[in-house]
């Protein structure tokens, strides 16, 4: 490749001196991009076919090179910035003494990918109460490329109008490397770090006290295809959680988890699988909650048409705590994902899950979590998008020195999005949220309005 580029310079002597200087600068930028992104370097076979055994010179300006690097559709580097203004009539989610406040969130960020990509290729959402750090089943990216690398950093600078003592800056950094060693064997390495804080009162935080934490989840997966119908997948993950305030130290822990899948492609539209998972939960100070958790599932994935997809697991979970006086927990478990594209402009999504989670209260050993989430999406025009998300859930606190506690949750979020430009979006959202608990002091109700502007390349 470099020889061809040098030959281009030699032939470019026929171009005037100004264009020659531009061509040399362009060559330097191209070589640099080959060094930084070697897997996207163009091979000789990808060059335009030459005629009469001569090399055709492709004249690129510096602006062309920059556009190829930053272009929203095909660029390597994607900077973005969002500004959000919000109002809540119950900023601390309390039953009594409700306080209203305005707040602003400024979020600069940058993500890079090689080979070039127009979409973020990673989508994982860690949970501090989920064993192993993931509330949903881990799904490999299924990238149809031999190699893909991706990294993102984002900061959330949050400022409150009245409660300035809680001003803070959150940080998120994530990365992924996917490599296909052969047509049959693929590896993925994923890491995500978060510095953030718990939603006020939603997990038992003290009224108005910011509960900040550091968390990190590391995932290594390998997928091997024995033949077009039979495959096996192995996943290892490590989750680390550390709270900054001493009253939350009982939640600090490290989880190590392993999962194994055996997949069988029954038909072009249907596959079935068996899935076994093991999680070791190790707490830093609350060692009485150290436990082994075993999950066993049978499931299926079904795509009856281009409009509908379904993935479901049903199984059994068993948790054995190390403490001699602690009772083991055994419960049915499962999760469900349904995507239905009613028309090209309208879609529905349904998510559901039931499992044993880690307790966010030091009075209980674990929780039983059940929830359903329904999402509706409607493209009103090419520039206007409406959405509605409704979530209902129940969290049962068990295995403690107090009577069992049950919390019921409900949240509904209508929103409308305006695509002002290809690189600019505005979104208006309303959030209604309520919790009804056996312990009346934990009840709350809140209304919030958010307006967000996003600029991205």
Coordinates of C-alpha atoms in Angstrom, one line a residue:
X1 CA 0.0 0.0 0.0
X2 CA 2.8 2.4 0.9
X3 CA 4.6 1.6 -2.4
X4 CA 1.5 2.6 -4.3
X5 CA 1.2 5.8 -2.4
X6 CA 4.9 6.7 -3.1
X7 CA 4.3 5.9 -6.8
X8 CA 1.4 8.4 -6.7
X9 CA 3.7 11.1 -5.5
X10 CA 6.1 10.3 -8.3
X11 CA 3.4 10.6 -10.9
X12 CA 2.0 13.8 -9.3
X13 CA 5.0 15.8 -10.5
X14 CA 2.9 16.6 -13.5
X15 CA 0.5 18.5 -11.2
X16 CA 1.4 22.1 -10.4
X17 CA 3.4 22.9 -7.3
X18 CA 0.4 24.0 -5.2
X19 CA -1.4 20.7 -5.8
X20 CA 1.8 18.8 -5.2
X21 CA 2.1 20.3 -1.7
X22 CA -1.5 19.5 -1.0
X23 CA -1.0 15.9 -2.1
X24 CA 2.0 15.4 0.2
X25 CA 0.0 16.7 3.2
X26 CA -2.8 14.4 2.3
X27 CA -0.4 11.5 2.0
X28 CA 1.0 12.2 5.5
X29 CA -2.6 12.2 6.9
X30 CA -3.4 9.0 5.1
X31 CA -0.3 7.2 6.4
X32 CA -1.1 8.4 9.9
X33 CA -4.6 7.0 9.6
X34 CA -3.1 3.7 8.5
X35 CA -0.9 3.6 11.6
X36 CA -3.8 4.5 14.0
X37 CA -6.4 2.4 12.3
X38 CA -4.4 -0.4 10.6
X39 CA -7.3 -2.8 10.2
X40 CA -9.1 -0.4 7.9
X41 CA -6.1 0.3 5.6
X42 CA -7.2 -0.2 2.0
X43 CA -5.6 -3.2 0.2
X44 CA -4.3 -2.9 -3.4
X45 CA -7.3 -5.0 -4.6
X46 CA -9.7 -2.3 -3.2
X47 CA -8.1 0.5 -5.4
X48 CA -10.0 1.6 -8.5
X49 CA -9.0 -0.6 -11.4
X50 CA -6.3 0.9 -13.6
X51 CA -6.2 1.0 -17.3
X52 CA -3.2 0.7 -19.7
X53 CA -1.0 -0.6 -16.8
X54 CA -0.9 2.9 -15.3
X55 CA -1.8 4.0 -11.7
X56 CA -4.7 6.4 -11.5
X57 CA -4.0 9.3 -9.1
X58 CA -6.9 10.1 -6.7
X59 CA -6.6 13.7 -5.6
X60 CA -8.0 14.2 -2.0
X61 CA -8.1 17.5 -0.2
X62 CA -7.3 17.9 3.5
X63 CA -11.0 18.6 4.0
X64 CA -11.8 15.2 2.5
X65 CA -9.4 13.5 4.9
X66 CA -10.9 15.2 7.9
X67 CA -14.5 14.4 6.7
X68 CA -13.6 10.7 6.4
X69 CA -12.3 10.8 10.0
X70 CA -15.2 12.7 11.7
X71 CA -18.1 12.1 9.3
X72 CA -21.2 11.0 11.3
X73 CA -22.0 8.2 8.9
X74 CA -18.6 6.7 8.3
X75 CA -16.1 8.5 10.6
X76 CA -13.6 7.0 13.1
X77 CA -14.1 9.7 15.7
X78 CA -17.5 10.9 16.9
X79 CA -17.6 13.8 19.4
X80 CA -21.0 14.7 21.0
X81 CA -22.5 17.2 23.5
X82 CA -25.8 17.3 25.2
X83 CA -27.4 19.9 27.4
X84 CA -30.4 19.0 29.5
X85 CA -32.6 21.1 31.7
X86 CA -34.9 19.4 34.2
X87 CA -37.5 20.2 36.9
X88 CA -38.8 17.8 39.6
X89 CA -41.5 18.5 42.2
X90 CA -40.0 16.0 44.6
X91 CA -36.2 16.0 43.9
X92 CA -35.4 13.7 46.8
X93 CA -38.3 11.3 46.2
X94 CA -39.6 11.6 49.8
X95 CA -43.1 11.0 51.2
X96 CA -43.1 14.2 53.3
X97 CA -41.3 17.5 53.1
X98 CA -41.2 17.4 49.3
X99 CA -38.7 19.8 47.7
X100 CA -38.8 21.0 44.2
X101 CA -35.8 22.0 42.2
X102 CA -34.4 22.8 38.7
X103 CA -31.2 21.2 37.5
X104 CA -28.9 21.3 34.5
X105 CA -26.8 18.5 33.0
X106 CA -24.0 19.2 30.5
X107 CA -22.6 16.0 28.9
X108 CA -19.6 16.3 26.6
X109 CA -18.3 13.0 25.2
X110 CA -16.4 11.2 22.5
X111 CA -16.5 7.8 20.9
X112 CA -14.2 6.1 18.4
X113 CA -14.4 3.0 16.4
X114 CA -12.2 1.1 14.0
X115 CA -13.2 0.0 11.4
X116 CA -15.4 3.1 11.0
X117 CA -18.9 2.9 12.3
X118 CA -22.0 5.2 12.3
X119 CA -23.5 3.5 15.3
X120 CA -22.4 2.8 18.8
X121 CA -21.6 -1.0 18.9
X122 CA -22.0 -1.6 22.6
X123 CA -25.1 -1.6 24.7
X124 CA -24.8 -2.9 28.3
X125 CA -26.5 -1.3 31.4
X126 CA -24.8 -2.4 34.7
X127 CA -26.9 -2.7 37.8
X128 CA -25.6 -2.4 41.4
X129 CA -28.1 -4.9 42.7
X130 CA -27.8 -7.6 40.0
X131 CA -25.6 -10.6 40.7
X132 CA -22.6 -10.2 38.4
X133 CA -23.6 -6.6 37.7
X134 CA -26.0 -7.1 34.8
X135 CA -29.8 -7.0 35.2
X136 CA -30.4 -8.5 31.8
X137 CA -29.0 -11.5 30.0
X138 CA -25.7 -10.6 28.3
X139 CA -26.0 -10.6 24.5
X140 CA -22.8 -10.7 22.3
X141 CA -22.6 -7.9 19.8
X142 CA -22.8 -10.3 16.8
X143 CA -20.6 -8.0 14.7
X144 CA -20.2 -9.4 11.2
X145 CA -16.6 -8.3 10.9
X146 CA -13.3 -10.0 11.5
X147 CA -12.2 -7.2 13.8
X148 CA -14.0 -4.3 15.6
X149 CA -12.7 -2.0 18.3
X150 CA -14.7 0.7 20.1
X151 CA -14.2 3.1 23.0
X152 CA -16.4 5.9 24.6
X153 CA -16.0 8.5 27.3
X154 CA -18.8 10.7 28.6
X155 CA -19.0 13.2 31.5
X156 CA -22.3 14.4 33.1
X157 CA -21.8 17.7 34.8
X158 CA -24.9 18.2 37.1
X159 CA -25.8 21.4 38.7
X160 CA -28.9 22.0 41.0
X161 CA -30.6 25.4 41.4
X162 CA -31.4 25.1 45.1
X163 CA -29.6 22.0 46.3
X164 CA -26.1 23.0 45.2
X165 CA -24.4 20.8 47.8
X166 CA -25.3 17.9 45.6
X167 CA -23.6 19.3 42.4
X168 CA -21.5 16.6 41.0
X169 CA -19.8 15.2 37.8
X170 CA -20.5 11.6 36.7
X171 CA -18.1 9.7 34.4
X172 CA -18.6 6.8 32.1
X173 CA -15.9 5.0 30.1
X174 CA -16.4 1.9 28.1
X175 CA -14.6 -0.1 25.4
X176 CA -14.9 -3.3 23.4
X177 CA -12.7 -5.4 21.2
X178 CA -14.2 -8.1 19.0
X179 CA -12.0 -10.5 17.0
X180 CA -13.0 -13.5 14.8
X181 CA -10.1 -15.9 15.0
X182 CA -11.8 -17.9 12.3
X183 CA -15.2 -18.3 10.7
X184 CA -16.2 -20.5 13.7
X185 CA -14.5 -18.9 16.7
X186 CA -15.1 -15.3 17.9
X187 CA -13.8 -13.5 21.0
X188 CA -15.1 -10.3 22.7
X189 CA -13.6 -8.3 25.5
X190 CA -15.8 -5.6 27.1
X191 CA -15.1 -3.2 30.0
X192 CA -17.4 -0.5 31.4
X193 CA -16.5 1.9 34.3
X194 CA -19.0 4.2 36.0
X195 CA -18.7 6.9 38.6
X196 CA -22.2 8.0 39.5
X197 CA -24.7 8.2 42.3
X198 CA -27.9 6.3 43.3
X199 CA -31.2 7.9 42.6
X200 CA -32.4 9.6 45.7
X201 CA -34.4 7.3 48.0
X202 CA -35.1 4.8 45.2
X203 CA -32.8 2.3 47.0
X204 CA -33.0 3.5 50.6
X205 CA -30.5 6.4 50.4
X206 CA -30.7 9.0 53.2
X207 CA -32.9 12.0 52.4
X208 CA -31.0 14.5 50.3
X209 CA -27.6 12.8 50.7
X210 CA -25.7 12.0 47.5
X211 CA -24.6 8.3 47.5
X212 CA -21.7 8.2 45.0
X213 CA -20.0 5.0 43.9
X214 CA -17.4 3.5 41.5
X215 CA -18.4 0.4 39.6
X216 CA -16.7 -1.6 36.8
X217 CA -17.8 -4.6 34.9
X218 CA -15.4 -6.7 32.8
X219 CA -16.7 -9.3 30.3
X220 CA -14.9 -11.9 28.2
X221 CA -16.9 -14.1 25.9
X222 CA -16.0 -16.8 23.3
X223 CA -18.4 -18.2 20.7
X224 CA -17.6 -21.4 18.8
X225 CA -19.7 -22.9 16.0
X226 CA -19.4 -26.7 15.7
X227 CA -21.6 -26.6 12.5
X228 CA -24.3 -24.3 11.1
X229 CA -26.8 -25.7 13.7
X230 CA -24.8 -26.3 16.9
X231 CA -22.7 -23.7 18.8
X232 CA -21.4 -23.1 22.3
X233 CA -20.7 -19.8 24.1
X234 CA -18.8 -19.2 27.2
X235 CA -18.9 -15.9 29.2
X236 CA -16.8 -14.7 32.2
X237 CA -17.5 -11.5 34.0
X238 CA -16.1 -9.5 37.0
X239 CA -18.1 -6.8 38.7
X240 CA -16.6 -4.4 41.2
X241 CA -18.7 -2.0 43.4
X242 CA -17.3 0.6 45.9
X243 CA -19.4 3.3 47.6
X244 CA -17.6 6.5 48.9
X245 CA -19.7 7.1 52.0
X246 CA -19.1 4.8 55.1
X247 CA -22.9 4.2 55.7
X248 CA -23.0 2.4 52.3
X249 CA -20.0 0.3 52.8
X250 CA -22.2 -2.8 53.4
X251 CA -22.9 -2.7 49.7
X252 CA -19.3 -2.9 48.5
X253 CA -18.5 -6.2 46.9
X254 CA -16.8 -8.1 44.0
X255 CA -18.7 -10.6 41.9
X256 CA -17.1 -13.3 39.7
X257 CA -19.5 -15.0 37.3
X258 CA -19.4 -17.6 34.6
X259 CA -22.0 -18.7 32.0
X260 CA -22.3 -21.4 29.4
X261 CA -24.7 -21.6 26.5
X262 CA -25.4 -24.6 24.2
X263 CA -27.3 -23.3 21.2
X264 CA -29.2 -25.3 18.5
X265 CA -30.6 -23.8 15.3
X266 CA -33.8 -25.8 15.0
X267 CA -34.9 -23.9 11.8
X268 CA -34.1 -20.7 10.0
X269 CA -36.5 -18.9 12.2
X270 CA -36.2 -20.8 15.5
X271 CA -33.3 -21.7 17.9
X272 CA -33.3 -23.3 21.3
X273 CA -30.7 -23.2 24.0
X274 CA -29.6 -24.4 27.5
X275 CA -27.9 -21.9 29.8
X276 CA -26.2 -22.4 33.1
X277 CA -24.7 -19.6 35.2
X278 CA -22.7 -19.4 38.4
X279 CA -22.0 -16.2 40.4
X280 CA -19.8 -15.8 43.5
X281 CA -20.7 -12.7 45.5
X282 CA -18.0 -11.5 47.9
X283 CA -18.8 -8.5 50.1
X284 CA -16.0 -6.3 51.6
X285 CA -17.5 -5.7 55.0
X286 CA -21.0 -7.4 55.1
X287 CA -19.4 -10.9 54.7
X288 CA -22.5 -12.5 56.2
X289 CA -24.1 -11.9 52.8
X290 CA -21.3 -13.7 50.8
X291 CA -23.1 -16.3 48.7
X292 CA -23.0 -18.6 45.7
X293 CA -25.8 -18.2 43.2
X294 CA -26.7 -20.8 40.5
X295 CA -29.1 -20.2 37.6
X296 CA -30.2 -22.8 35.2
X297 CA -32.4 -21.9 32.1
X298 CA -33.9 -23.4 29.0
X299 CA -34.9 -20.9 26.3
X300 CA -35.7 -20.2 22.7
X301 CA -35.3 -17.4 20.1
X302 CA -38.0 -17.0 17.5
X303 CA -38.1 -14.7 14.4
X304 CA -41.3 -15.6 12.6
X305 CA -41.0 -12.6 10.3
X306 CA -39.0 -9.5 9.7
X307 CA -41.4 -7.7 11.9
X308 CA -41.2 -9.8 15.1
X309 CA -38.5 -11.3 17.3
X310 CA -38.8 -13.1 20.6
X311 CA -36.2 -14.4 23.1
X312 CA -37.3 -16.1 26.3
X313 CA -35.7 -18.0 29.2
X314 CA -37.4 -20.0 31.9
X315 CA -35.5 -21.7 34.7
X316 CA -34.6 -21.9 38.4
X317 CA -32.3 -19.9 40.7
X318 CA -30.7 -21.1 43.9
X319 CA -28.7 -18.9 46.3
X320 CA -26.6 -20.3 49.1
X321 CA -25.3 -17.9 51.7
X322 CA -22.1 -18.6 53.6
X323 CA -23.5 -17.6 57.0
X324 CA -24.5 -20.8 59.0
X325 CA -27.7 -19.3 60.2
X326 CA -28.8 -18.0 56.8
X327 CA -31.5 -19.8 54.9
X328 CA -30.9 -20.7 51.3
X329 CA -33.2 -19.2 48.6
X330 CA -34.6 -21.1 45.7
X331 CA -37.0 -19.6 43.2
X332 CA -38.2 -19.9 39.6
X333 CA -36.7 -17.3 37.3
X334 CA -36.9 -16.1 33.8
X335 CA -36.8 -13.2 31.3
X336 CA -38.5 -12.2 28.1
X337 CA -37.8 -9.8 25.2
X338 CA -40.3 -9.1 22.4
X339 CA -39.8 -6.7 19.5
X340 CA -42.7 -6.1 17.2
X341 CA -42.5 -3.6 14.3
X342 CA -46.2 -2.9 13.6
X343 CA -45.3 -0.8 10.5
X344 CA -42.2 0.9 9.2
X345 CA -43.0 3.8 11.5
X346 CA -44.4 2.1 14.5
X347 CA -42.9 -0.5 16.9
X348 CA -43.5 -2.1 20.3
X349 CA -41.0 -3.5 22.7
X350 CA -41.7 -5.7 25.8
X351 CA -39.1 -6.6 28.4
X352 CA -39.8 -8.7 31.5
X353 CA -37.6 -10.4 34.2
X354 CA -37.8 -12.2 37.5
X355 CA -34.8 -13.2 39.6
X356 CA -33.0 -12.9 42.9
X357 CA -31.0 -9.7 43.4
X358 CA -28.7 -8.2 46.0
X359 CA -30.5 -6.2 48.7
X360 CA -29.8 -2.5 48.9
X361 CA -30.8 -2.5 52.5
X362 CA -28.6 -3.9 55.3
X363 CA -31.7 -5.3 57.0
X364 CA -32.3 -8.0 54.4
X365 CA -30.1 -10.6 52.7
X366 CA -31.6 -10.5 49.2
X367 CA -34.6 -9.3 47.1
X368 CA -36.9 -10.9 44.7
X369 CA -37.3 -8.6 41.7
X370 CA -40.1 -8.8 39.1
X371 CA -40.8 -6.2 36.5
X372 CA -42.3 -5.5 33.0
X373 CA -41.3 -2.7 30.7
X374 CA -43.4 -1.7 27.6
X375 CA -42.0 0.7 25.0
X376 CA -43.9 2.3 22.1
X377 CA -42.3 4.2 19.3
X378 CA -44.0 6.2 16.6
X379 CA -42.3 8.1 13.7
X380 CA -44.8 10.9 13.1
X381 CA -42.7 12.4 10.3
X382 CA -39.1 12.0 9.1
X383 CA -38.1 14.6 11.7
X384 CA -40.5 14.0 14.6
X385 CA -40.5 10.9 16.8
X386 CA -42.9 10.1 19.7
X387 CA -42.3 7.5 22.4
X388 CA -43.9 6.1 25.5
X389 CA -42.3 3.9 28.1
X390 CA -44.2 2.3 31.0
X391 CA -42.6 0.2 33.7
X392 CA -44.2 -1.7 36.6
X393 CA -42.3 -3.7 39.1
X394 CA -42.3 -5.4 42.5
X395 CA -39.3 -5.8 44.9
X396 CA -39.7 -8.2 47.8
X397 CA -37.1 -7.9 50.6
X398 CA -36.3 -11.2 52.3
X399 CA -33.7 -13.1 54.3
X400 CA -33.3 -10.5 57.1
X401 CA -33.8 -9.9 60.7
X402 CA -37.1 -8.0 60.1
X403 CA -40.4 -8.8 58.6
X404 CA -40.4 -9.1 54.8
X405 CA -40.9 -5.9 53.0
X406 CA -42.6 -5.4 49.6
X407 CA -42.3 -2.4 47.3
X408 CA -44.4 -1.8 44.2
X409 CA -43.1 0.6 41.5
X410 CA -44.7 2.3 38.6
X411 CA -43.2 4.7 36.1
X412 CA -44.5 6.2 32.8
X413 CA -42.5 8.4 30.4
X414 CA -44.0 10.0 27.3
X415 CA -41.6 11.8 25.1
X416 CA -41.2 13.6 21.8
X417 CA -38.1 14.0 19.8
X418 CA -37.3 16.6 17.0
X419 CA -34.5 15.9 14.6
X420 CA -33.6 19.5 13.9
X421 CA -30.6 18.7 11.8
X422 CA -28.7 15.5 10.8
X423 CA -26.4 16.4 13.7
X424 CA -28.8 18.0 16.2
X425 CA -31.7 16.6 18.2
X426 CA -34.1 18.0 20.7
X427 CA -36.1 15.8 23.1
X428 CA -38.9 16.7 25.6
X429 CA -39.9 14.2 28.2
X430 CA -42.2 13.9 31.2
X431 CA -41.7 11.3 34.0
X432 CA -44.3 10.2 36.5
X433 CA -42.9 7.8 39.2
X434 CA -44.4 6.3 42.3
X435 CA -43.4 3.7 44.9
X436 CA -45.9 2.0 47.3
X437 CA -44.1 0.2 50.2
X438 CA -45.1 -1.9 53.2
X439 CA -43.1 0.6 55.2
X440 CA -45.0 3.8 54.7
X441 CA -42.0 6.1 55.1
X442 CA -40.6 4.6 51.9
X443 CA -43.5 5.7 49.8
X444 CA -43.0 8.6 47.3
X445 CA -44.5 10.2 44.2
X446 CA -42.7 12.6 41.8
X447 CA -43.3 14.4 38.5
X448 CA -40.4 15.6 36.3
X449 CA -40.0 17.4 33.0
X450 CA -36.9 17.2 30.9
X451 CA -35.7 19.2 27.9
X452 CA -32.5 17.9 26.2
X453 CA -30.5 19.1 23.2
X454 CA -28.0 16.8 21.6
X455 CA -25.3 17.6 19.1
X456 CA -23.2 14.8 17.6
X457 CA -21.0 13.9 14.7

